[in-house]
Short mmCIF file of C-alpha atoms and ligand atoms in Angstrom, two decimals:
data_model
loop_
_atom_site.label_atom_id
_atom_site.label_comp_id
_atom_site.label_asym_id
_atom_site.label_seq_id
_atom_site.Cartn_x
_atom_site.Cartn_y
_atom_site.Cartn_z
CA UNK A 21 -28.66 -15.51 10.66
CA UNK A 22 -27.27 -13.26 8.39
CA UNK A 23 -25.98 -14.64 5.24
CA UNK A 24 -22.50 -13.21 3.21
CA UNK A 25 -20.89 -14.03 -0.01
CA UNK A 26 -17.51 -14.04 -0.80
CA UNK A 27 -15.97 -13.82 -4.49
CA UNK A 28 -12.56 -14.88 -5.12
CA UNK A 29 -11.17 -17.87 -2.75
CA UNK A 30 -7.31 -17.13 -2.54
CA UNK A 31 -5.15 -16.02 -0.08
CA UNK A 32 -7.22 -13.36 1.28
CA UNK A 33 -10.44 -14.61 0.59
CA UNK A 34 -10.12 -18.06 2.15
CA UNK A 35 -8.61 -15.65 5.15
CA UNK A 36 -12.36 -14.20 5.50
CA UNK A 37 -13.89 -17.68 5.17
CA UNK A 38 -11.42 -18.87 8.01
CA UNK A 39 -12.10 -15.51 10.55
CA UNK A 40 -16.31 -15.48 9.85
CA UNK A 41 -16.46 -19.38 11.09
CA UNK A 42 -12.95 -19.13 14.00
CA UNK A 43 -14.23 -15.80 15.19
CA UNK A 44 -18.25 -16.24 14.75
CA UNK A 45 -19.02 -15.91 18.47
CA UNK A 46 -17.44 -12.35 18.45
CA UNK A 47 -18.86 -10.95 15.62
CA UNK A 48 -22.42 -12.37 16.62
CA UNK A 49 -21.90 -10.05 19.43
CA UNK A 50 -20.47 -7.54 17.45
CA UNK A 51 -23.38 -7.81 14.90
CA UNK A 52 -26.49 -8.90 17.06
CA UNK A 53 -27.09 -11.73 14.81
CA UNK A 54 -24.66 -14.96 13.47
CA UNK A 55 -22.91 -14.31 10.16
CA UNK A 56 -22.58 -16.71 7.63
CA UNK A 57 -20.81 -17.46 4.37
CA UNK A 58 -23.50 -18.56 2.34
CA UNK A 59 -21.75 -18.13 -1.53
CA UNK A 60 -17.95 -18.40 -2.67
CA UNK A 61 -17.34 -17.63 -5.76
CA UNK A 62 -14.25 -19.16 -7.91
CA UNK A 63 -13.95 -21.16 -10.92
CA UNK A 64 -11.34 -23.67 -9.08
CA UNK A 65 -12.59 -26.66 -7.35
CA UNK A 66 -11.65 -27.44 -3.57
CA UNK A 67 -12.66 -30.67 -3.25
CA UNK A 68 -13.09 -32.41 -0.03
CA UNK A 69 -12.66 -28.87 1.76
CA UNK A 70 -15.35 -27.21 3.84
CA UNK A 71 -15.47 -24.27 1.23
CA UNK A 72 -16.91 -27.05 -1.33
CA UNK A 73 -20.33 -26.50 -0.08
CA UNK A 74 -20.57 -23.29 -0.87
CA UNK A 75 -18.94 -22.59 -3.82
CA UNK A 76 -20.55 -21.30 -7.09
CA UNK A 77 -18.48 -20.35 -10.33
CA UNK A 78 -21.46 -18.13 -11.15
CA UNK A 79 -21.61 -14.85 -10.08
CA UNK A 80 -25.85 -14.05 -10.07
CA UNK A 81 -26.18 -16.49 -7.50
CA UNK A 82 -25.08 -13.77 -5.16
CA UNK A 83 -26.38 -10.68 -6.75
CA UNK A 84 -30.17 -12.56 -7.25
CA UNK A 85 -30.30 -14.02 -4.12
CA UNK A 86 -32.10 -10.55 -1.85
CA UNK A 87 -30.75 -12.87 1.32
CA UNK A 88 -27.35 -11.14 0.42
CA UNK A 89 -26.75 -7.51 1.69
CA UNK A 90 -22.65 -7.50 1.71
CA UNK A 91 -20.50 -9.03 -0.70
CA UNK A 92 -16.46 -9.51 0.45
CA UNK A 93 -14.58 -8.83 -3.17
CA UNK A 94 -11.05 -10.80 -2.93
CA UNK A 95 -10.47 -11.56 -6.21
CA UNK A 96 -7.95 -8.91 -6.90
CA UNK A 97 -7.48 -7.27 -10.09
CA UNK A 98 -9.47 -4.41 -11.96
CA UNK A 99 -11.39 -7.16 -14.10
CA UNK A 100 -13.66 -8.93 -13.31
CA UNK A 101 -13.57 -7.52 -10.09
CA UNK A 102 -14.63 -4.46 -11.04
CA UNK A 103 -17.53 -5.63 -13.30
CA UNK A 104 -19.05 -7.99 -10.80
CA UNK A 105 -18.61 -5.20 -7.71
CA UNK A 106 -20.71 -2.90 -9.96
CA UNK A 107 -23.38 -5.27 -10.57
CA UNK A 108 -23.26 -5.79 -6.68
CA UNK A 109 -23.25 -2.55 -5.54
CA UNK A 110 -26.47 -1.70 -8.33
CA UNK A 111 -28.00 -5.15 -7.22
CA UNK A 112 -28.09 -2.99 -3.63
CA UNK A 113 -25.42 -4.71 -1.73
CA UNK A 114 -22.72 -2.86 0.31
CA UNK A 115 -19.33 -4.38 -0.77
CA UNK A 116 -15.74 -4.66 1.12
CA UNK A 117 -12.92 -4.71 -0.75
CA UNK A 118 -9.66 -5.69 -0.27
CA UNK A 119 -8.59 -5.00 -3.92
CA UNK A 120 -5.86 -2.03 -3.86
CA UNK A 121 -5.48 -2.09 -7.48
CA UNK A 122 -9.50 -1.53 -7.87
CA UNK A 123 -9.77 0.94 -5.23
CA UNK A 124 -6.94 3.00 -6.79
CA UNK A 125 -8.34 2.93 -10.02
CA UNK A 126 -11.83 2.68 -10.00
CA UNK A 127 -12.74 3.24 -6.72
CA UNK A 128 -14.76 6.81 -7.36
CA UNK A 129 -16.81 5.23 -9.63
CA UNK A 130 -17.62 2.60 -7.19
CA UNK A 131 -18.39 4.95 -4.02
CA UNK A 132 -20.44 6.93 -6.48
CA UNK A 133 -22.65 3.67 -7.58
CA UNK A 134 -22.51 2.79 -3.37
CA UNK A 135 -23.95 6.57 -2.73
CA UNK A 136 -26.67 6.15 -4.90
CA UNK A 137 -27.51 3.01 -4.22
CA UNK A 138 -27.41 3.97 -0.36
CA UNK A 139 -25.17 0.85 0.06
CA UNK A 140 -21.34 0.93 1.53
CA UNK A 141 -18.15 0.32 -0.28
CA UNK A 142 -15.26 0.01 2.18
CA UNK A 143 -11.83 -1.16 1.58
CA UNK A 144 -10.37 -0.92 4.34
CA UNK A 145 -7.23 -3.98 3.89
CA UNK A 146 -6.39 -2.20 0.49
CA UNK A 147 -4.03 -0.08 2.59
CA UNK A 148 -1.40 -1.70 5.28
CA UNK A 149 -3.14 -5.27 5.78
CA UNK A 150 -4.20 -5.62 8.54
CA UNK A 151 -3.59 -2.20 10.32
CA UNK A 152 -6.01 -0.01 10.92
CA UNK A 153 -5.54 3.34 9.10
CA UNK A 154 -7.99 4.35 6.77
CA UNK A 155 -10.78 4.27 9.14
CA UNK A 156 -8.78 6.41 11.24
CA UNK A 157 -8.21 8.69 8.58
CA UNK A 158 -12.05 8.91 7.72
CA UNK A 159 -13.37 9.12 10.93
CA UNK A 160 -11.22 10.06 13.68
CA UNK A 161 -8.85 12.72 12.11
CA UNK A 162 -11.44 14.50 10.00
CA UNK A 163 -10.63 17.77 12.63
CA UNK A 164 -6.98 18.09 10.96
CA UNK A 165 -5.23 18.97 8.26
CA UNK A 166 -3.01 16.04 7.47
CA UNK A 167 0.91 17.65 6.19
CA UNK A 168 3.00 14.54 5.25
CA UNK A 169 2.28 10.96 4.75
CA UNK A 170 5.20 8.60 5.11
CA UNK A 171 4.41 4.81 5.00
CA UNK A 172 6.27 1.44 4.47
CA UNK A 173 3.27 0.04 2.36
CA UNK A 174 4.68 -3.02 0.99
CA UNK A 175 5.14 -6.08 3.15
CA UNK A 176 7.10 -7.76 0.48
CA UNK A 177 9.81 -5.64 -0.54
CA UNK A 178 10.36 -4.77 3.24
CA UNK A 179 10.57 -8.33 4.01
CA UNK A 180 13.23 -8.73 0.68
CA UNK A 181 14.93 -5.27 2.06
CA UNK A 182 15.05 -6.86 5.77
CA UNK A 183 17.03 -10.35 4.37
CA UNK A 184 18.91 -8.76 2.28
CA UNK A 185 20.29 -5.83 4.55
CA UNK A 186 20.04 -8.56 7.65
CA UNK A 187 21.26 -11.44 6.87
CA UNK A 188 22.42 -11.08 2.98
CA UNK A 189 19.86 -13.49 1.28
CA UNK A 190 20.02 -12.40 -2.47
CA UNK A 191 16.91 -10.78 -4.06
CA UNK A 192 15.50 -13.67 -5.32
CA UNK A 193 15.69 -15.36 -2.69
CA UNK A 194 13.88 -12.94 -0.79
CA UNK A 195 11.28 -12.56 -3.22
CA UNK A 196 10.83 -16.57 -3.48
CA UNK A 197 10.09 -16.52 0.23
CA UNK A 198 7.72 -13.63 0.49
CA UNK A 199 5.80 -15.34 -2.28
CA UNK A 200 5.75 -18.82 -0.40
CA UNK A 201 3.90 -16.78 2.83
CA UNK A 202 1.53 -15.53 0.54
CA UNK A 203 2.67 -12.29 0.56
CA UNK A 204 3.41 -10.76 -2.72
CA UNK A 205 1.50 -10.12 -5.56
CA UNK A 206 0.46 -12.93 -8.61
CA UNK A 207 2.86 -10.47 -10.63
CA UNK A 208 5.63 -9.69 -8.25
CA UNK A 209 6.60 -6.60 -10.35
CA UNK A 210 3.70 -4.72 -8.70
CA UNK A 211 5.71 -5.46 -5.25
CA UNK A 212 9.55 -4.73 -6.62
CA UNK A 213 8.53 -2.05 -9.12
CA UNK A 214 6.89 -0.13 -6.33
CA UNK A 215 3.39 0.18 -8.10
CA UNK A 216 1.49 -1.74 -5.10
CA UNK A 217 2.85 0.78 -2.90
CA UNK A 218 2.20 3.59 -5.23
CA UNK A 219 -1.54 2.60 -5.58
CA UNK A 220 -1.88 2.29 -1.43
CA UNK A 221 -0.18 6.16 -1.82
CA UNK A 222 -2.63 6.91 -4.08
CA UNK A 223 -5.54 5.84 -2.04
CA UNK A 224 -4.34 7.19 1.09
CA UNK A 225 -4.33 10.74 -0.33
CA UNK A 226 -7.65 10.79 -2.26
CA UNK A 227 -9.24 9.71 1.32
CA UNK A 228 -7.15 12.53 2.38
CA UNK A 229 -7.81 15.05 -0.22
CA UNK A 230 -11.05 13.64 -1.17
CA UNK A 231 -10.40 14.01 -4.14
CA UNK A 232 -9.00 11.57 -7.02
CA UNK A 233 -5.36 11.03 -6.91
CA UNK A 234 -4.71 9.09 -10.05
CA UNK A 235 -1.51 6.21 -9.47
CA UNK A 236 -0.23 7.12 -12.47
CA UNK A 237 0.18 10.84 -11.56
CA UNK A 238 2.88 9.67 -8.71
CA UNK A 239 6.56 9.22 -9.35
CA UNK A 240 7.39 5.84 -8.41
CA UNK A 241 11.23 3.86 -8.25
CA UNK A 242 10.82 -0.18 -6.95
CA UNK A 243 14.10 -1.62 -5.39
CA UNK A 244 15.49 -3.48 -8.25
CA UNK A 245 18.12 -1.78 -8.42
CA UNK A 246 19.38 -2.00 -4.94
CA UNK A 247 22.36 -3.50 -4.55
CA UNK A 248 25.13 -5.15 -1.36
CA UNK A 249 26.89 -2.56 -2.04
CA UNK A 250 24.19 -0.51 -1.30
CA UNK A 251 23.52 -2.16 1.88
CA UNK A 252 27.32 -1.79 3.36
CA UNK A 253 26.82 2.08 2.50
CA UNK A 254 23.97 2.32 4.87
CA UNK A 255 25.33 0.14 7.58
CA UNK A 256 28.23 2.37 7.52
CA UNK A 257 26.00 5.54 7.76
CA UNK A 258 23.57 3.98 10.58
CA UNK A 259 20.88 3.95 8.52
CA UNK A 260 18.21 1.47 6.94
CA UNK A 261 17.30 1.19 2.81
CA UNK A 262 13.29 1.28 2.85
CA UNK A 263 10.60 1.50 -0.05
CA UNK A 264 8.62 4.95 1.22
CA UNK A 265 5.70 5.82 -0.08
CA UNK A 266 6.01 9.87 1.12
CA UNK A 267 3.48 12.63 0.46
CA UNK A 268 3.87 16.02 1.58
CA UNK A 269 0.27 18.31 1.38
CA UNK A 270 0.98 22.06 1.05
CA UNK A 271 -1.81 24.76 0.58
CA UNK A 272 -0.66 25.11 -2.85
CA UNK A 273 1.12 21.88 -3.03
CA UNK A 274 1.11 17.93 -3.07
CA UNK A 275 4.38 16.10 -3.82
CA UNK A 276 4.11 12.40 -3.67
CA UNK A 277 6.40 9.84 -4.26
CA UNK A 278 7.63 6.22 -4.35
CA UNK A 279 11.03 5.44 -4.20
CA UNK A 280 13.58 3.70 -1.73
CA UNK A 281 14.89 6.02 0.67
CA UNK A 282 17.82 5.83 3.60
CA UNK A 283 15.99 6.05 7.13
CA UNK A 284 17.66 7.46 10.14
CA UNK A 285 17.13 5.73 13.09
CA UNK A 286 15.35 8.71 14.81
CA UNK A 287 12.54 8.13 12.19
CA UNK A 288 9.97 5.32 13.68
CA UNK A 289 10.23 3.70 10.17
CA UNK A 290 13.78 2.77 10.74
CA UNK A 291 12.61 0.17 12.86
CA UNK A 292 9.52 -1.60 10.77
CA UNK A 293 11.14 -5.21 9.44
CA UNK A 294 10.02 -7.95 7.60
CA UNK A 295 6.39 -7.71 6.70
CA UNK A 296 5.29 -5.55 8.68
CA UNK A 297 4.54 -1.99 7.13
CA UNK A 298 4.10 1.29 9.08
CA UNK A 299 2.58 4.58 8.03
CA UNK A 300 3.39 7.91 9.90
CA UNK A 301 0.52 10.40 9.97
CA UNK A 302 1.23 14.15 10.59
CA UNK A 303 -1.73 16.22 11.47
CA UNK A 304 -1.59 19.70 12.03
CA UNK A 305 -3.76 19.79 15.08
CA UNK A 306 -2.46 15.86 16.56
CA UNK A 307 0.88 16.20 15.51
CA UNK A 308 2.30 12.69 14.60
CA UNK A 309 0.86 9.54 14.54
CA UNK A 310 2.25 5.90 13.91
CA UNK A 311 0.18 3.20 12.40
CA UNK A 312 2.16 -0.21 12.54
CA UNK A 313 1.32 -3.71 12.04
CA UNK A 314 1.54 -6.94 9.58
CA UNK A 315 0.68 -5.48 6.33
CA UNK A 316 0.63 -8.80 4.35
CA UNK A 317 -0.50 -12.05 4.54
CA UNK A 318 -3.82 -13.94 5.22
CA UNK A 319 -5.02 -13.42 9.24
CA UNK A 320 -4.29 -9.89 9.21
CA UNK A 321 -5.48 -8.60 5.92
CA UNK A 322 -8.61 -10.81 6.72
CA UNK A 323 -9.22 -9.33 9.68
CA UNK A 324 -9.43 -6.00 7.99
CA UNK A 325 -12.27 -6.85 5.32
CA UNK A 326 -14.14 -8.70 8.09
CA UNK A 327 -14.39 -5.51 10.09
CA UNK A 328 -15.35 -4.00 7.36
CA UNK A 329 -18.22 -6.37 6.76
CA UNK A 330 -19.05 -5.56 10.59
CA UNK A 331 -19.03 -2.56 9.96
CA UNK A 332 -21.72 -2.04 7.10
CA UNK A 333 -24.00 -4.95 8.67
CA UNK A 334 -23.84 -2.58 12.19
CA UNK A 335 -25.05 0.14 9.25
CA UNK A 336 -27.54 -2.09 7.13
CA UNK A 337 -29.28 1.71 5.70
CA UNK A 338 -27.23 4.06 3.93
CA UNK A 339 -23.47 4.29 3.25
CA UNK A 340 -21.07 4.59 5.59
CA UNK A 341 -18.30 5.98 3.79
CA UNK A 342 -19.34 8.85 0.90
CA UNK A 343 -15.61 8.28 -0.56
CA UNK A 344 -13.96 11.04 -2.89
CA UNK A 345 -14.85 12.88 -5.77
CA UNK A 346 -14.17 11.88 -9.74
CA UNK A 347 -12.21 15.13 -10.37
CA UNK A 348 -8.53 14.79 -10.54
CA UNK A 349 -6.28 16.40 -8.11
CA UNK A 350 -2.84 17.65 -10.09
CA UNK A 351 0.10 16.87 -8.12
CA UNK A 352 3.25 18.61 -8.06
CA UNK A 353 6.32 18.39 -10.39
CA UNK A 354 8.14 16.53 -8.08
CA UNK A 355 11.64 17.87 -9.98
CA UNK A 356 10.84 20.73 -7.07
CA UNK A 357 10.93 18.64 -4.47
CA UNK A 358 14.42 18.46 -2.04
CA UNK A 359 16.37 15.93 -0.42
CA UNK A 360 20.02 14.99 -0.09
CA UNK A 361 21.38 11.50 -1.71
CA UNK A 362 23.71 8.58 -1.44
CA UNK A 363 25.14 8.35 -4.39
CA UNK A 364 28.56 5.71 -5.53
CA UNK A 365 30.80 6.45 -8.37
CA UNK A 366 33.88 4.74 -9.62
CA UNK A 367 37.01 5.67 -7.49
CA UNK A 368 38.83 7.18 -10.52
CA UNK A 369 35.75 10.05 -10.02
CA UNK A 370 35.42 10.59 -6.08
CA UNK A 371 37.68 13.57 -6.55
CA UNK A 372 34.91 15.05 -9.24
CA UNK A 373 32.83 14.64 -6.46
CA UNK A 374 32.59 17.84 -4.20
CA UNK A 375 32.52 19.99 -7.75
CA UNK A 376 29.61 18.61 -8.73
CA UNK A 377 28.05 18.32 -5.31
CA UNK A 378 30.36 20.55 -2.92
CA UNK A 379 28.42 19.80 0.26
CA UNK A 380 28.76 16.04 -0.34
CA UNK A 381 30.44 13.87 2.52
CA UNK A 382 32.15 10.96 1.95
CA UNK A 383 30.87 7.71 3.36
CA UNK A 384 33.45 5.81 5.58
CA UNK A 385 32.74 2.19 3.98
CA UNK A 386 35.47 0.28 2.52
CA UNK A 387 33.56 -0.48 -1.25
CA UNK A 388 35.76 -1.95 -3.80
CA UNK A 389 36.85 0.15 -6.87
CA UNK A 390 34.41 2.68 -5.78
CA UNK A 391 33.14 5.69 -3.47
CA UNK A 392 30.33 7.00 -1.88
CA UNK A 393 29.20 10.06 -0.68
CA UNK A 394 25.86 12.08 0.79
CA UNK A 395 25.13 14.95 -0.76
CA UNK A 396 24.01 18.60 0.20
CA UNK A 397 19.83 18.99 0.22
CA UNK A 398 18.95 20.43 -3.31
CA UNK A 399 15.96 19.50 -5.48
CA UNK A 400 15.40 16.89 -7.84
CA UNK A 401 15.92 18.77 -10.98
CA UNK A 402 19.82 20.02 -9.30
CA UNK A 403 20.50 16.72 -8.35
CA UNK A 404 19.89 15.05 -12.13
CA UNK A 405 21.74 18.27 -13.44
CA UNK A 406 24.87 17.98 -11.28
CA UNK A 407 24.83 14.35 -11.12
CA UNK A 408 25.36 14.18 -15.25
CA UNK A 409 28.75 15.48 -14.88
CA UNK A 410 29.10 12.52 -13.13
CA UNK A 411 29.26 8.19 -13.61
CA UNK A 412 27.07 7.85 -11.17
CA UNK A 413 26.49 3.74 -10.81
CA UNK A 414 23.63 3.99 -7.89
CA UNK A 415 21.85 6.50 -6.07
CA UNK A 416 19.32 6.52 -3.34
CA UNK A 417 17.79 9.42 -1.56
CA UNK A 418 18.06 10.17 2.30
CA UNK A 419 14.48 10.88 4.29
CA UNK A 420 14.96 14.21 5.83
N1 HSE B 509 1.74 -7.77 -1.98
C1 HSE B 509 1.22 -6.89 -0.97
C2 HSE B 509 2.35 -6.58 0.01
C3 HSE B 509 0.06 -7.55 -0.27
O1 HSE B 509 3.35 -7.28 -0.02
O2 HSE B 509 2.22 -5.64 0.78
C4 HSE B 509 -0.67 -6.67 0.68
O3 HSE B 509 -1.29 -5.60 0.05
#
C-alpha cells in the first residue's frame, strides 16, 4: 500500500480524493502497488463525509510521517502553498501541483529545492486542466524548436465568451455560472482580467525556453471590456471573440501576449467553446499540433495531478522533471509586434477612418450610431499612434 497526502480539500483537491478511491484498480496496475489517501489537509470540517477520517488541519503530520513520499498541493495560492510545498519538497517528498499561480511564480525555486532533494515537482493541471500538454512539451517534443504558442487557456472566460456570443447571456451571468461549475477562480478577476491565462502563458514558455518567464513581463488585456456590439461585429465578419494567450519564439525574439483576439474559422481555435481550452503547438521539425480538452473543472483537472502522482511513484528515485532555470528571460517590446484590428467609432467619424488607417475595411453590420472597420496589419506602436486621431470606443485585434 502506498500511502499519499493531499493539502487543500476544494474543488480540485476533493477531485484527487474522488479519482485515487473511483479509479484505484487502474492505478494499482499502473503503480504495482494500491494508492491511498492517508492525510487531507484543510482547516474546514466535512463532517459525516468519507474525507473526515483523514483530515488533519496540521500540516507536519504529512511532512513527519516517512510513510509519505508524494504530496498532491491543491490549495491554490502562492501562500501557504508555497511555504508548506517547500517544507515538503526539503522533508524529501516529490510534490504535484496543480497551483498555476505557484508554478508561475515560484516554481524555479521549487524545481531547484526538488533537484536537490532528488524528489519530483510536477504540475502538470496548472496548464489546460485536464489536457495533456506539458508533458508533451517536456518529453516528447524536446527534438524541436517550438515557433508560436497559441492557446485558449481559460475555461471560464471561454465559457462567458461562448454565452455571450451564443446565446446573449450578459457577462455576469456568464461569470455566475462558470463559478457555480466550479470553474473560475476564488477571485474571478484572475479569470476576466486575463492574469490566469497569462500565468499558464508564462509557464508554458519557461518549460519551453527553460528559462524563467516572469507573468508580469507579459502584456495582458481580460475581456471586460467586450461588448454585444462587439459580438454582432464578429458574427458579421465570420469570426469568433477569444481570450489568446499567443507567443511567438524568434532567434532573437519572444513576443507574448494576452489579449482577446478575432479567430477565423480556418484557425482550430475558432471552434473550442465553453470550457474547453485548446493550445496550438508549432514545432519546427512536427509542424502543428493541437492540444484540446476540458480545461476546468474537477474530473479533468484531477485527472491531471493524479497522473502526475503516477508518474513520480513509477519514479520513486530522482526527479523526473529538472524544470527551468532562475535567470530571467527578457521578452520583447511587444509595441513591435503586428496585427490588424477591429476597431468601432462613432458614425460622425467613419469617414476619418481610412486617413488614419487607409487599408481599413468597413464591417457590413448594421451597429447603431456607430461603425466598424478592420484595419491594415501594422504594429502596435502604429496602431496606438493612428488610432489617437481617432474616438475610438472599442478595439480588438484579429489573429493572423
Ligand atoms: N479558473 C481556471 C479556468 C481554472 O477557468 O481555466 C483552471 O485553471
Amino acid at each position: 500500500m502506498i500511502s499519499i497526502a493531499i493539502m487543500g480539500f476544494g474543488t480540485i483537491g476533493s477531485g484527487v480524493f474522488d479519482v485515487v478511491n473511483i479509479n484505484r484498480e487502474i492505478l494499482k496496475k499502473h503503480v504495482g502497488d494500491e494508492v491511498q489517501v492517508k492525510y487531507v489537509l484543510d482547516i474546514r470540517e466535512f463532517p459525516g463525509q468519507p474525507v473526515e477520517k483523514v483530515l488533519v488541519n496540521d500540516v507536519n503530520r504529512i511532512l513527519e510521517d516517512p510513510e509519505i513520499t508524494v504530496v498532491v498541493e491543491t490549495m491554490g495560492g502562492v501562500e501557504p502553498a508555497y511555504t508548506f510545498v517547500k517544507k515538503a519538497l526539503e522533508a524529501g517528498k516529490s510534490v504535484a501541483t496543480s497551483n498555476k499561480e505557484l508554478v508561475a511564480a515560484k516554481g524555479h525555486e521549487l524545481m531547484a529545492a526538488a533537484r536537490e532533494k532528488g524528489v519530483s515537482f510536477l504540475f502538470e493541471a496548472s496548464v489546460g486542466g485536464g489536457i495533456p500538454i506539458l508533458r508533451p512539451l517536456r518529453t516528447c517534443l524536446t527534438a524541436d524548436r517550438i515557433e508560436e504558442i497559441t492557446g485558449i487557456l481559460n475555461g471560464t472566460t471561454n465559457y462567458i465568451l461562448t454565452k455571450m456570443g451564443q446565446e446573449g447571456t450578459p457577462f455576469e451571468t456568464a461569470l455566475s455560472e462558470a463559478q457555480a461549475m466550479g470553474f473560475a477562480e476564488r477571485r474571478p478577476e484572475a479569470d476576466v482580467e486575463g492574469h490566469d491565462a497569462c500565468r499558464k502563458l508564462a509557464i508554458l514558455l519557461s518549460m519551453v525556453l527553460k528559462e524563467r518567464v516572469d507573468p508580469a513581463d507579459i502584456y495582458t488585456e481580460g475581456i471586460t471590456k467586450i461588448t454585444a456590439v462587439d459580438f454582432v461585429c464578429a458574427r458579421a465578419l465570420g469570426m469568433e471573440i477569444k481570450l489568446l494567450a499567443d507567443a511567438e519564439i524568434h532567434e532573437d525574439a519572444v513576443f507574448a501576449m494576452v489579449s482577446p483576439f478575432l479567430v477565423k474559422p480556418d484557425n482550430p481555435l475558432y471552434a473550442v467553446r465553453d470550457v474547453f481550452n485548446g493550445i496550438l503547438v508549432h514545432g519546427n521539425m512536427v509542424d502543428d499540433l493541437l492540444f484540446y480538452g476540458r480545461g476546468a473543472g474537477k474530473e479533468a483537472t484531477a485527472s491531471a495531478v493524479v497522473g502526475d502522482v503516477v508518474e513520480m511513484l513509477q519514479h520513486p528515485a530522482g526527479t523526473v522533471y529538472d524544470g527551468w532555470g532562475e535567470e530571467k528571460r527578457v521578452l520583447s517590446d511587444i509595441t513591435r509586434d503586428r496585427h490588424s484590428f477591429l476597431i468601432r467609432v462613432p458614425d460622425q467619424e467613419a469617414e476619418a477612418v481610412p486617413r488614419a488607417f487607409p487599408g481599413a475595411e468597413a464591417v457590413k453590420a448594421a451597429l447603431e450610431g456607430e461603425a466598424a472597420f478592420v484595419t491594415e496589419v501594422l504594429s502596435e506602436q502604429e496602431f496606438s499612434e493612428r488610432a489617437e486621431k481617432l474616438s475610438i470606443l472599442g478595439r480588438i485585434r484579429v489573429h493572423a
